[in-house]
Amino acid sequence: MIWDYFYLALKGVLHRKLRSWLTILGVLIGVAAVVSLISVGQGMQTSIEKEVNKIGADKITVVAGSGKFGPIAGSITTAKLTDKDLKVILETKGVEKGAGVLFRTSKIKYGKKIKHINVMGSPTDESRSYIEELPFFQIESGRQFSEKDKNSNVAILGYKIAKEKFGKEIKVGDKIYINDEEFKIIGVQKKAGTGTHDLVVRIPLEKARTMFGTEEFTIIFAKVQKGLKPGDVADKIKKRLRKLRNVEKGKEDFSVETAEDMVKRLTIVLNVVQVVFTSIAAISLLVGCIGIMNTMYVSILERKREIGVMKAIGAKNYDVWLVFLIESAMLGLVGGIIGIAFGFALAKLAEFIIVVEFDVELFRIEAGFSFILIALLISALIGGQASKMNPVECLRE
Amino acid sequence: MKKIPIIRLVDVWKVYKMGDVEVEALRGINLEIYPGEFIAIQGTSGAGKSTTMHIIGCLDVPTKGKVYLDGEDISKLNENELAKIRGKKIGFVFQQFNLVPTLTAIENVALPMVFQKVPNDERLERAKILLEKVGLSKRKKHKPSELSGGELQRVAIARALANDPKLILADEPTGNLDSKTGKKILEIFTKLNEEGKTVVIVTHDKNIASYAKKIIHLKDGKIIRR
């Protein structure tokens, strides 16, 4: 029997095809926005937490510049970090070990394909042990750098560079060109699960310095001795660097950050992003809901006579309610389900484009499903409105 | 043995509120309709014809007075109880046909049976027979937009008969039809009455009213002549 009501409702939806589709489109956009934006927002958070966790709480990062906005500000500042800074940092009490690295985007050629990829100058001296200990620089095949590689044209590839980036797999022993210089591959890293480390080409630091014509470090990392607070050690490093670089407190041309600081700073930025995303999503949803309400109210007004007739020929309030509920819910459900699929696809697309692992997990479509619940509620209200109409008034229309 | 009227109105008043003004649409109507009668309720516009029809058809309840259907007082029933009675005992035919535009002729005829929970096969079978009865068996798959005025009204009559009601109520059933088609429609009502249905036609047109066996004249919400 319920199928009769579905049939009546479906006929109603199909009778007003264009309007139904436009309503569905409105819902679709709203739900897609919610699912994709919330997925991307939460995915970003997860990915950053994951990356920071991998670095570890006992790590300290030093970059040039005031550092308020991270390495980007560091790269445009005139202040530079050099071997002197590294030495001072390594000699600071409480620092167990550390390393300085240099990053530059370079032209990489393999076969006939050319890509622009981050090249990392990675230490070959004893400080390389710091890098080798980090979980995201582990080797899957081949080997790490050794002291002998200091000035050689050898390279270690991030997982995705080796497996995906150039269409075919690059293996240990293959040759690639970095800024037109030939390099031999001596190692491929294990999958790190973070874009920064899976999409990197490592070459010996000294080689990188010659190639890029600079003596600087982009970042200096330090590991804090067991049992000490990273914050305290970071303060000591700051103090010593101020003295070395001859700057006053508060006017530093460098920044020292612990993992905790980094999480805090990123969380603030992320929260803003999340608020913006959530607001956009909420507005889209609201518009979608209003779309359904508008369509259905217009439909009820147009069909007052039909409602009157249905009642005259024996339809109870419940019957009328059910027909309009189903009709309205159909618009919400079709729009909602397509919207969830679209949102999911959009989030996946964003993941693909920005490379950072967004972790679009299925449970984030909750947002989409809660919309469907809202749509059902609205439908129930609209159905109620239609069913309570007085048959005599309806017939008089 | 005295026959029980299908419908009995006892001193029925209907007062509408239009803003601050109260409009007395019916002012003390007393009326009895017996099984097998063919009655025309005639009056000018605003005489209270439609309101009388709504009350007879259990679409509305009186402000004051009593309405008995098959001897049962229905003037205090709620909307759902009234809907139940309408579905089973009364068939409506309207001036504007009022078919559901999204449904085919046969689906329109079957619609009242949906609300009475008649199984699908039985519904369609009965709708088919009813469409044959009004001479439209060839048009059963057509939508209302594909039918002429006379055909629409015949579908509407078939629909009114769907649940085999005792009483057929027609509100200006020929008002939107040319006189030739209108005549044919009225002949259907006459035939239905001969078959035993009680028919009440509401009209302003005395020629139409002349088809009925009994004419009730309404003016200003009162019966002035029987």
Coordinates of C-alpha atoms in Angstrom, one line a residue:
Chain A
M1 CA 0.0 0.0 0.0
I2 CA 2.8 2.4 0.8
W3 CA 3.9 2.0 -2.8
D4 CA 0.7 3.7 -3.9
Y5 CA 1.8 6.8 -2.0
F6 CA 5.3 6.5 -3.5
Y7 CA 3.7 6.3 -6.9
L8 CA 1.6 9.4 -6.3
A9 CA 4.6 11.3 -5.0
L10 CA 6.9 10.3 -7.8
K11 CA 4.2 11.4 -10.3
G12 CA 4.2 14.7 -8.6
V13 CA 8.0 15.1 -8.7
L14 CA 8.1 14.0 -12.4
H15 CA 5.3 16.3 -13.3
R16 CA 7.4 19.3 -12.3
K17 CA 10.6 18.0 -13.8
L18 CA 12.6 21.2 -14.1
R19 CA 11.7 22.5 -10.7
S20 CA 12.4 19.2 -9.1
W21 CA 15.8 19.0 -10.7
L22 CA 16.7 22.6 -9.7
T23 CA 15.7 21.8 -6.1
I24 CA 17.8 18.6 -6.2
L25 CA 20.7 20.6 -7.6
G26 CA 20.5 23.0 -4.7
V27 CA 20.5 20.2 -2.2
L28 CA 23.3 18.5 -4.1
I29 CA 25.6 21.5 -4.0
G30 CA 24.9 22.0 -0.3
V31 CA 25.6 18.5 0.7
A32 CA 28.6 18.2 -1.6
A33 CA 30.0 21.4 0.0
V34 CA 29.5 20.1 3.5
V35 CA 31.0 16.7 2.8
S36 CA 34.0 17.9 0.8
L37 CA 34.9 20.9 3.0
I38 CA 34.6 19.1 6.3
S39 CA 36.5 16.1 4.9
V40 CA 39.3 18.4 3.6
G41 CA 39.3 20.4 6.8
Q42 CA 39.5 17.4 9.0
G43 CA 41.9 15.6 6.6
M44 CA 44.3 18.6 6.9
Q45 CA 44.2 18.4 10.6
T46 CA 44.8 14.7 10.7
S47 CA 47.6 15.0 8.2
I48 CA 49.4 17.7 10.2
E49 CA 49.0 15.9 13.4
K50 CA 50.4 12.8 11.8
E51 CA 53.4 14.7 10.4
V52 CA 54.1 16.4 13.7
N53 CA 53.8 13.1 15.6
K54 CA 56.3 11.5 13.2
I55 CA 58.8 14.3 13.8
G56 CA 58.5 13.6 17.5
A57 CA 58.0 15.8 20.5
D58 CA 61.7 15.9 21.3
K59 CA 62.6 17.8 18.1
I60 CA 63.4 21.4 17.7
T61 CA 63.3 23.3 14.4
V62 CA 65.3 26.4 13.6
V63 CA 64.6 28.5 10.5
A64 CA 65.8 31.9 9.3
G65 CA 63.5 34.9 9.5
S66 CA 61.1 35.9 12.2
G67 CA 59.4 32.6 11.5
K68 CA 55.9 33.7 12.5
F69 CA 54.5 32.2 9.3
G70 CA 56.8 29.2 9.0
P71 CA 59.4 28.3 6.4
I72 CA 57.7 30.5 3.7
A73 CA 58.6 33.6 5.6
G74 CA 62.0 32.1 6.2
S75 CA 62.7 31.7 2.5
I76 CA 62.0 35.3 1.6
T77 CA 64.0 36.8 4.4
T78 CA 67.6 38.0 3.8
A79 CA 68.7 36.4 7.0
K80 CA 70.4 33.0 6.6
L81 CA 71.4 30.1 8.7
T82 CA 75.0 28.8 8.2
D83 CA 77.4 26.3 9.5
K84 CA 78.2 28.7 12.4
D85 CA 74.6 28.5 13.6
L86 CA 74.6 24.7 13.3
K87 CA 77.7 24.5 15.3
V88 CA 76.3 26.7 18.1
I89 CA 73.1 24.7 18.1
L90 CA 74.9 21.4 18.3
E91 CA 77.0 22.7 21.1
T92 CA 74.1 23.9 23.2
K93 CA 73.6 22.0 26.4
G94 CA 70.7 19.5 26.2
V95 CA 71.0 19.0 22.4
E96 CA 71.8 15.4 21.7
K97 CA 72.3 15.7 18.0
G98 CA 71.1 17.7 15.0
A99 CA 71.4 18.4 11.3
G100 CA 71.1 21.2 8.8
V101 CA 69.4 20.7 5.4
L102 CA 68.9 22.8 2.3
F103 CA 65.7 22.8 0.2
R104 CA 65.4 24.0 -3.4
T105 CA 62.8 23.3 -6.1
S106 CA 64.7 21.9 -9.1
K107 CA 64.0 20.6 -12.6
I108 CA 64.2 16.8 -12.5
K109 CA 64.3 14.8 -15.8
Y110 CA 63.8 11.1 -16.0
G111 CA 63.3 9.5 -19.5
K112 CA 61.5 12.2 -21.4
K113 CA 59.5 13.6 -18.5
I114 CA 60.4 16.8 -16.7
K115 CA 59.0 17.7 -13.3
H116 CA 59.7 20.4 -10.7
I117 CA 60.4 18.8 -7.4
N118 CA 61.8 19.7 -4.0
V119 CA 65.4 18.7 -3.8
M120 CA 66.9 18.3 -0.3
G121 CA 70.6 18.7 0.5
S122 CA 71.0 16.0 3.1
P123 CA 74.1 15.8 5.3
T124 CA 76.8 13.1 4.6
D125 CA 78.9 13.8 7.8
E126 CA 78.2 12.3 11.2
S127 CA 75.1 14.5 11.5
R128 CA 73.4 12.3 8.9
S129 CA 72.6 9.9 11.7
Y130 CA 69.9 12.4 12.8
I131 CA 68.2 12.2 9.4
E132 CA 68.6 8.4 9.2
E133 CA 66.8 8.0 12.5
L134 CA 63.7 9.8 11.4
P135 CA 60.9 7.5 10.4
F136 CA 60.2 9.1 7.1
F137 CA 63.7 8.9 5.7
Q138 CA 63.9 5.1 6.0
I139 CA 65.3 3.1 3.0
E140 CA 63.2 0.5 1.2
S141 CA 65.9 -0.5 -1.4
G142 CA 69.5 0.6 -1.8
R143 CA 71.3 2.6 0.9
Q144 CA 71.6 5.9 2.8
F145 CA 74.3 8.4 2.1
S146 CA 77.8 7.8 3.4
E147 CA 80.8 10.1 4.0
K148 CA 82.2 9.0 0.6
D149 CA 79.2 10.4 -1.2
K150 CA 80.1 14.0 -0.1
N151 CA 80.7 15.4 -3.6
S152 CA 79.2 12.6 -5.8
N153 CA 76.3 12.8 -8.1
V154 CA 74.1 10.4 -6.2
A155 CA 70.5 10.7 -5.1
I156 CA 67.9 9.0 -2.9
L157 CA 64.3 9.2 -4.0
G158 CA 61.1 9.7 -2.0
Y159 CA 58.6 6.8 -2.4
K160 CA 56.1 8.5 -4.6
I161 CA 58.9 10.0 -6.9
A162 CA 60.3 6.5 -7.4
K163 CA 57.0 4.7 -7.9
E164 CA 54.4 7.1 -9.4
K165 CA 55.6 10.6 -10.4
F166 CA 57.3 9.7 -13.7
G167 CA 54.9 7.2 -15.0
K168 CA 57.3 4.3 -14.6
E169 CA 59.2 3.1 -11.6
I170 CA 62.7 4.5 -11.0
K171 CA 65.0 1.8 -9.5
V172 CA 68.3 1.9 -7.7
G173 CA 71.1 2.2 -10.3
D174 CA 68.9 4.3 -12.7
K175 CA 70.0 7.8 -13.7
I176 CA 68.0 11.0 -13.4
Y177 CA 68.9 14.6 -14.3
I178 CA 68.8 17.4 -11.7
N179 CA 69.1 20.8 -13.3
D180 CA 70.7 19.0 -16.3
E181 CA 73.3 17.2 -14.2
E182 CA 73.3 13.4 -14.2
F183 CA 72.7 11.7 -10.8
K184 CA 72.8 8.0 -10.0
I185 CA 70.0 6.6 -7.8
I186 CA 71.5 4.8 -4.8
G187 CA 68.4 4.4 -2.7
V188 CA 64.6 4.6 -2.6
Q189 CA 62.8 5.6 0.6
K190 CA 60.0 3.6 2.3
K191 CA 56.5 5.1 2.1
A192 CA 56.3 7.9 4.7
G193 CA 52.7 8.8 4.2
T194 CA 53.4 12.5 4.1
G195 CA 53.7 14.6 0.9
T196 CA 56.9 16.3 2.1
H197 CA 58.8 13.1 2.5
D198 CA 57.4 11.0 -0.3
L199 CA 57.8 13.7 -2.9
V200 CA 61.5 14.6 -2.2
V201 CA 64.8 13.9 -4.0
R202 CA 67.7 13.8 -1.5
I203 CA 71.3 14.6 -2.7
P204 CA 74.4 15.1 -0.6
L205 CA 74.4 18.5 1.2
E206 CA 77.8 19.6 -0.2
K207 CA 76.7 18.7 -3.8
A208 CA 73.5 20.7 -3.2
R209 CA 75.4 23.7 -1.9
T210 CA 77.6 23.7 -5.0
M211 CA 74.7 23.2 -7.4
F212 CA 72.6 26.0 -5.8
G213 CA 75.5 28.3 -5.1
T214 CA 74.8 28.8 -1.4
E215 CA 76.2 28.0 2.0
E216 CA 73.0 28.3 3.8
F217 CA 70.6 25.9 5.5
T218 CA 66.9 26.1 5.0
I219 CA 66.2 24.3 8.3
I220 CA 68.3 23.1 11.2
F221 CA 66.9 20.3 13.2
A222 CA 67.9 19.3 16.7
K223 CA 67.0 16.5 19.0
V224 CA 66.7 17.1 22.7
Q225 CA 68.4 14.8 25.2
K226 CA 66.2 12.4 27.1
G227 CA 64.5 13.8 30.2
L228 CA 64.9 17.4 29.3
K229 CA 62.1 19.8 28.4
P230 CA 62.2 20.8 24.6
G231 CA 61.0 24.2 25.6
D232 CA 63.9 24.9 27.9
V233 CA 66.4 23.7 25.4
A234 CA 64.8 25.8 22.7
D235 CA 65.2 28.9 25.0
K236 CA 68.9 28.1 25.4
I237 CA 69.4 27.8 21.7
K238 CA 67.6 31.1 21.2
K239 CA 69.8 32.8 23.7
R240 CA 73.0 31.5 22.1
L241 CA 71.9 32.3 18.6
R242 CA 71.0 35.9 19.6
K243 CA 74.5 36.3 20.9
L244 CA 76.1 34.7 17.8
R245 CA 74.0 36.8 15.4
N246 CA 74.2 39.8 17.6
V247 CA 70.4 40.6 17.8
E248 CA 68.3 41.8 20.7
K249 CA 65.6 39.7 22.3
G250 CA 62.3 40.2 20.4
K251 CA 64.1 41.3 17.2
E252 CA 65.4 37.8 16.2
D253 CA 66.0 37.1 12.5
F254 CA 65.6 33.4 13.2
S255 CA 63.0 31.3 14.9
V256 CA 63.3 28.3 17.1
E257 CA 60.3 26.1 17.4
T258 CA 59.5 22.9 19.3
A259 CA 57.1 20.3 18.0
E260 CA 54.6 21.6 20.5
D261 CA 54.9 25.2 19.3
M262 CA 54.4 24.0 15.8
V263 CA 51.2 22.1 16.6
K264 CA 49.9 25.1 18.5
R265 CA 50.7 27.5 15.6
L266 CA 49.2 25.2 13.0
T267 CA 46.2 24.5 15.1
I268 CA 45.4 28.2 15.2
V269 CA 45.6 28.5 11.4
L270 CA 43.7 25.3 11.0
N271 CA 40.9 26.4 13.3
V272 CA 40.4 29.5 11.2
V273 CA 40.3 27.4 8.1
Q274 CA 37.9 25.0 9.7
V275 CA 35.6 27.8 10.8
V276 CA 35.6 29.3 7.3
F277 CA 34.9 25.9 5.7
T278 CA 32.2 25.0 8.2
S279 CA 30.5 28.4 7.7
I280 CA 30.5 28.0 3.9
A281 CA 29.2 24.4 4.3
A282 CA 26.5 25.5 6.7
I283 CA 25.3 28.3 4.4
S284 CA 25.2 26.0 1.4
L285 CA 23.1 23.5 3.4
L286 CA 20.8 26.2 4.7
V287 CA 20.3 27.4 1.1
G288 CA 19.6 23.8 0.1
C289 CA 17.0 23.4 2.8
I290 CA 15.3 26.6 1.9
G291 CA 15.3 25.4 -1.7
I292 CA 13.3 22.3 -0.7
M293 CA 10.9 24.3 1.5
N294 CA 10.4 26.9 -1.3
T295 CA 9.7 24.3 -3.9
M296 CA 7.3 22.3 -1.7
Y297 CA 5.4 25.3 -0.4
V298 CA 4.9 26.6 -3.9
S299 CA 3.8 23.1 -4.8
I300 CA 1.3 23.0 -2.0
L301 CA -0.2 26.3 -2.9
E302 CA -0.5 25.3 -6.5
R303 CA -2.1 22.1 -5.6
K304 CA -4.5 23.3 -3.0
R305 CA -7.3 22.1 -5.3
E306 CA -5.7 18.7 -5.7
I307 CA -5.4 18.4 -1.9
G308 CA -9.1 19.4 -1.6
V309 CA -10.1 16.8 -4.1
M310 CA -8.0 14.1 -2.5
K311 CA -9.8 14.9 0.8
A312 CA -13.2 15.0 -0.8
I313 CA -12.7 11.5 -2.3
G314 CA -11.8 10.1 1.1
A315 CA -8.1 10.9 1.8
K316 CA -7.4 11.3 5.5
N317 CA -4.9 13.9 6.8
Y318 CA -2.4 11.1 7.1
D319 CA -2.8 10.1 3.5
V320 CA -2.1 13.7 2.3
W321 CA 0.7 14.1 4.7
L322 CA 2.4 10.9 3.5
V323 CA 2.2 11.9 -0.2
F324 CA 3.8 15.2 0.4
L325 CA 6.4 13.9 2.9
I326 CA 7.5 11.3 0.3
E327 CA 7.5 13.8 -2.5
S328 CA 9.7 16.3 -0.5
A329 CA 11.9 13.5 0.9
M330 CA 12.6 12.3 -2.6
L331 CA 14.0 15.6 -3.6
G332 CA 16.1 15.7 -0.4
L333 CA 17.3 12.1 -0.7
V334 CA 18.2 12.1 -4.3
G335 CA 20.0 15.5 -3.9
G336 CA 21.6 14.3 -0.6
I337 CA 22.9 11.0 -2.0
I338 CA 24.3 12.4 -5.2
G339 CA 25.7 15.3 -3.1
I340 CA 27.5 12.9 -0.8
A341 CA 29.1 11.1 -3.8
F342 CA 30.1 14.4 -5.3
G343 CA 31.5 15.7 -2.0
F344 CA 33.5 12.6 -1.6
A345 CA 34.8 12.9 -5.1
L346 CA 35.7 16.5 -4.6
A347 CA 37.6 15.7 -1.4
K348 CA 39.5 12.9 -3.2
L349 CA 40.2 15.4 -6.0
A350 CA 41.6 17.9 -3.6
E351 CA 43.7 15.1 -2.1
F352 CA 45.0 14.2 -5.5
I353 CA 45.8 17.8 -6.4
I354 CA 47.4 19.0 -3.2
V355 CA 49.0 15.6 -2.7
V356 CA 49.0 15.9 1.1
E357 CA 47.2 12.8 2.4
F358 CA 43.8 14.1 3.3
D359 CA 42.5 10.9 4.7
V360 CA 39.0 11.1 3.3
E361 CA 37.5 8.5 5.5
L362 CA 33.9 7.3 5.1
F363 CA 32.7 8.5 8.5
R364 CA 32.9 12.1 7.4
I365 CA 29.9 11.6 5.3
E366 CA 28.0 11.8 8.6
A367 CA 27.5 15.5 7.7
G368 CA 25.7 14.4 4.5
F369 CA 23.5 12.0 6.3
S370 CA 22.6 14.4 9.0
F371 CA 21.4 16.7 6.2
I372 CA 19.2 13.9 4.9
L373 CA 17.7 13.7 8.4
I374 CA 17.1 17.5 8.3
A375 CA 15.5 17.1 4.9
L376 CA 13.2 14.4 6.2
L377 CA 12.2 16.7 9.1
I378 CA 11.5 19.6 6.8
S379 CA 9.5 17.2 4.6
A380 CA 7.4 16.0 7.5
L381 CA 6.6 19.6 8.4
I382 CA 5.7 20.4 4.9
G383 CA 3.5 17.3 4.7
G384 CA 1.9 18.4 7.9
Q385 CA 1.1 21.8 6.4
A386 CA -0.5 20.3 3.4
S387 CA -2.5 17.7 5.4
K388 CA -4.0 20.3 7.7
M389 CA -5.6 22.3 5.0
N390 CA -9.3 22.6 5.1
P391 CA -10.9 20.8 2.1
V392 CA -13.6 23.4 1.6
E393 CA -11.1 26.2 1.4
C394 CA -8.9 24.1 -0.9
L395 CA -11.9 23.4 -3.3
R396 CA -12.9 27.0 -3.3
E397 CA -9.5 28.0 -4.9
Chain B
M1 CA -42.0 1.2 7.8
K2 CA -40.7 4.7 7.6
K3 CA -37.5 5.1 5.4
I4 CA -34.5 6.5 7.1
P5 CA -33.1 9.5 5.1
I6 CA -29.5 9.2 3.9
I7 CA -29.0 12.8 4.9
R8 CA -31.0 14.9 7.3
L9 CA -30.2 18.5 8.0
V10 CA -31.9 20.0 11.1
D11 CA -31.8 23.7 11.5
V12 CA -28.3 24.0 10.0
W13 CA -26.5 27.3 10.2
K14 CA -23.1 28.1 8.7
V15 CA -21.4 31.3 9.7
Y16 CA -18.1 32.3 8.1
K17 CA -15.8 35.0 9.5
M18 CA -14.4 37.3 6.9
G19 CA -12.1 39.5 8.9
D20 CA -14.4 41.2 11.4
V21 CA -17.5 40.6 9.5
E22 CA -19.6 37.5 10.0
V23 CA -21.3 36.1 6.9
E24 CA -24.3 33.8 7.4
A25 CA -24.0 31.4 4.5
L26 CA -26.8 29.1 5.7
R27 CA -29.6 30.2 8.0
G28 CA -31.6 27.3 9.4
I29 CA -31.8 24.7 6.6
N30 CA -34.0 21.7 7.2
L31 CA -33.7 19.1 4.5
E32 CA -34.1 15.3 4.1
I33 CA -32.8 13.2 1.3
Y34 CA -34.1 9.7 0.9
P35 CA -32.5 6.8 -0.9
G36 CA -33.2 6.7 -4.6
E37 CA -34.1 10.4 -4.8
F38 CA -32.8 12.7 -7.6
I39 CA -32.7 16.2 -6.2
A40 CA -31.6 19.5 -7.7
I41 CA -30.6 22.3 -5.3
Q42 CA -31.1 25.5 -7.3
G43 CA -30.3 29.0 -6.5
T44 CA -28.5 32.1 -7.6
S45 CA -24.8 32.8 -6.9
G46 CA -24.4 33.4 -3.1
A47 CA -27.6 31.6 -2.2
G48 CA -25.7 29.0 -0.2
K49 CA -25.8 26.2 -2.7
S50 CA -22.1 25.2 -2.4
T51 CA -22.2 25.5 1.4
T52 CA -25.2 23.2 1.5
M53 CA -23.4 20.8 -0.8
H54 CA -20.3 20.8 1.5
I55 CA -22.4 20.0 4.5
I56 CA -24.4 17.3 2.7
G57 CA -21.0 15.9 1.4
C58 CA -19.5 15.9 4.9
L59 CA -16.7 18.2 3.7
D60 CA -17.8 20.7 6.4
V61 CA -19.6 20.7 9.7
P62 CA -22.3 23.3 10.5
T63 CA -21.8 26.1 12.9
K64 CA -25.1 25.3 14.5
G65 CA -27.7 22.5 14.0
K66 CA -27.4 18.8 13.3
V67 CA -26.5 16.7 10.4
Y68 CA -27.5 13.0 10.3
L69 CA -26.0 10.6 7.8
D70 CA -27.9 7.2 7.8
G71 CA -29.3 8.3 11.1
E72 CA -26.0 9.0 12.7
D73 CA -25.1 12.5 13.9
I74 CA -22.0 13.6 12.1
S75 CA -22.0 17.3 13.1
K76 CA -19.4 16.8 15.8
L77 CA -17.0 14.4 14.0
N78 CA -13.4 15.4 13.3
E79 CA -11.8 15.7 9.9
N80 CA -10.4 12.2 9.7
E81 CA -13.7 10.6 10.7
L82 CA -15.5 12.7 8.1
A83 CA -12.9 11.7 5.5
K84 CA -13.7 8.1 6.2
I85 CA -17.4 8.6 5.7
R86 CA -16.8 10.6 2.5
G87 CA -14.6 7.9 1.0
K88 CA -17.2 5.2 1.6
K89 CA -20.6 6.8 1.2
I90 CA -20.3 9.9 -1.0
G91 CA -19.1 10.4 -4.5
F92 CA -18.3 14.0 -5.7
V93 CA -18.5 15.4 -9.2
F94 CA -17.2 19.0 -9.6
Q95 CA -17.7 21.7 -12.1
Q96 CA -13.9 21.9 -12.9
F97 CA -13.7 18.1 -13.1
N98 CA -10.8 18.2 -10.6
L99 CA -8.9 15.2 -11.8
V100 CA -5.3 14.7 -10.7
P101 CA -3.3 15.9 -13.7
T102 CA -0.4 13.6 -13.1
L103 CA -2.5 10.4 -13.2
T104 CA -4.1 8.6 -16.2
A105 CA -7.9 8.3 -16.5
I106 CA -7.9 4.8 -15.0
E107 CA -5.6 5.8 -12.1
N108 CA -7.8 8.8 -11.4
V109 CA -10.8 6.5 -11.2
A110 CA -8.9 4.1 -8.9
L111 CA -7.6 6.9 -6.6
P112 CA -10.5 6.9 -4.1
M113 CA -10.0 3.1 -3.7
V114 CA -6.3 3.7 -2.7
F115 CA -7.5 5.6 0.3
Q116 CA -9.9 2.7 1.2
K117 CA -6.9 0.3 1.0
V118 CA -8.4 -1.7 -1.9
P119 CA -5.8 -4.0 -3.3
N120 CA -4.2 -2.9 -6.6
D121 CA -5.6 -5.6 -8.9
E122 CA -9.1 -5.2 -7.6
R123 CA -8.8 -1.4 -8.0
L124 CA -7.8 -1.5 -11.6
E125 CA -10.4 -4.1 -12.5
R126 CA -13.2 -2.0 -10.9
A127 CA -11.9 1.2 -12.5
K128 CA -11.9 -0.5 -15.9
I129 CA -15.5 -1.5 -15.5
L130 CA -16.5 2.0 -14.3
L131 CA -14.8 3.6 -17.3
E132 CA -16.6 1.1 -19.6
K133 CA -19.9 2.2 -17.9
V134 CA -19.3 5.9 -18.8
G135 CA -18.2 4.9 -22.3
L136 CA -14.5 5.7 -22.0
S137 CA -12.8 2.3 -22.0
K138 CA -10.6 3.4 -25.0
R139 CA -9.3 6.4 -23.2
K140 CA -8.2 4.8 -19.9
K141 CA -4.5 5.3 -20.4
H142 CA -4.9 9.0 -21.3
K143 CA -3.9 11.9 -19.0
P144 CA -6.5 14.6 -18.2
S145 CA -4.6 17.0 -20.5
E146 CA -5.4 14.7 -23.4
L147 CA -9.1 14.4 -22.8
S148 CA -12.0 16.7 -23.8
G149 CA -14.3 18.4 -21.3
G150 CA -17.1 15.8 -21.7
E151 CA -14.6 13.0 -21.3
L152 CA -13.0 14.6 -18.2
Q153 CA -16.4 14.8 -16.6
R154 CA -17.2 11.2 -17.4
V155 CA -13.9 10.2 -15.8
A156 CA -14.9 12.3 -12.8
I157 CA -18.3 10.5 -12.6
A158 CA -16.5 7.1 -12.8
R159 CA -14.3 8.2 -10.0
A160 CA -17.3 9.3 -7.9
L161 CA -18.6 5.7 -8.3
A162 CA -15.3 4.1 -7.3
N163 CA -16.2 3.0 -3.8
D164 CA -19.9 2.3 -4.7
P165 CA -21.3 5.2 -2.7
K166 CA -25.0 5.6 -1.9
L167 CA -25.0 9.3 -2.7
I168 CA -23.6 11.2 -5.7
L169 CA -23.1 14.9 -5.2
A170 CA -22.6 17.0 -8.3
D171 CA -21.7 20.7 -8.1
E172 CA -22.6 22.4 -11.4
P173 CA -21.5 19.3 -13.3
T174 CA -22.2 20.8 -16.7
G175 CA -21.0 24.4 -15.9
N176 CA -17.8 24.0 -18.0
L177 CA -19.4 22.0 -20.9
D178 CA -21.4 22.9 -24.0
S179 CA -25.1 22.2 -23.9
K180 CA -24.9 19.0 -26.1
T181 CA -22.1 17.5 -23.9
G182 CA -23.9 18.7 -20.8
K183 CA -27.0 16.9 -21.8
K184 CA -25.2 13.6 -22.2
I185 CA -23.6 14.1 -18.7
L186 CA -27.1 14.7 -17.2
E187 CA -28.3 11.6 -19.0
I188 CA -25.6 9.6 -17.2
F189 CA -26.9 11.0 -13.8
T190 CA -30.5 10.1 -14.7
K191 CA -29.3 6.6 -15.6
L192 CA -27.4 6.3 -12.3
N193 CA -30.5 7.3 -10.4
E194 CA -32.6 4.8 -12.3
E195 CA -30.1 2.2 -11.2
G196 CA -30.7 3.1 -7.6
K197 CA -28.2 5.8 -6.7
T198 CA -29.3 8.9 -4.9
V199 CA -28.2 11.9 -6.9
V200 CA -28.0 15.5 -5.7
I201 CA -27.1 18.2 -8.3
V202 CA -26.3 21.7 -7.3
T203 CA -27.0 24.2 -10.1
H204 CA -28.1 27.8 -10.8
D205 CA -29.7 26.6 -14.1
K206 CA -33.4 25.7 -14.0
N207 CA -33.1 23.7 -17.2
I208 CA -30.6 21.4 -15.6
A209 CA -32.6 21.3 -12.4
S210 CA -35.6 20.1 -14.5
Y211 CA -33.8 16.7 -14.9
A212 CA -34.3 16.1 -11.2
K213 CA -37.4 14.6 -9.7
K214 CA -37.4 17.2 -6.9
I215 CA -36.1 20.8 -6.9
I216 CA -35.1 22.7 -3.8
H217 CA -34.8 26.4 -4.2
L218 CA -32.3 28.3 -2.1
K219 CA -32.1 32.0 -1.5
D220 CA -29.9 33.9 1.0
G221 CA -29.1 30.8 2.9
K222 CA -32.7 29.6 3.3
I223 CA -34.9 27.1 1.5
I224 CA -37.7 29.2 -0.1
R225 CA -39.5 26.5 -2.1
R226 CA -39.5 22.7 -2.5

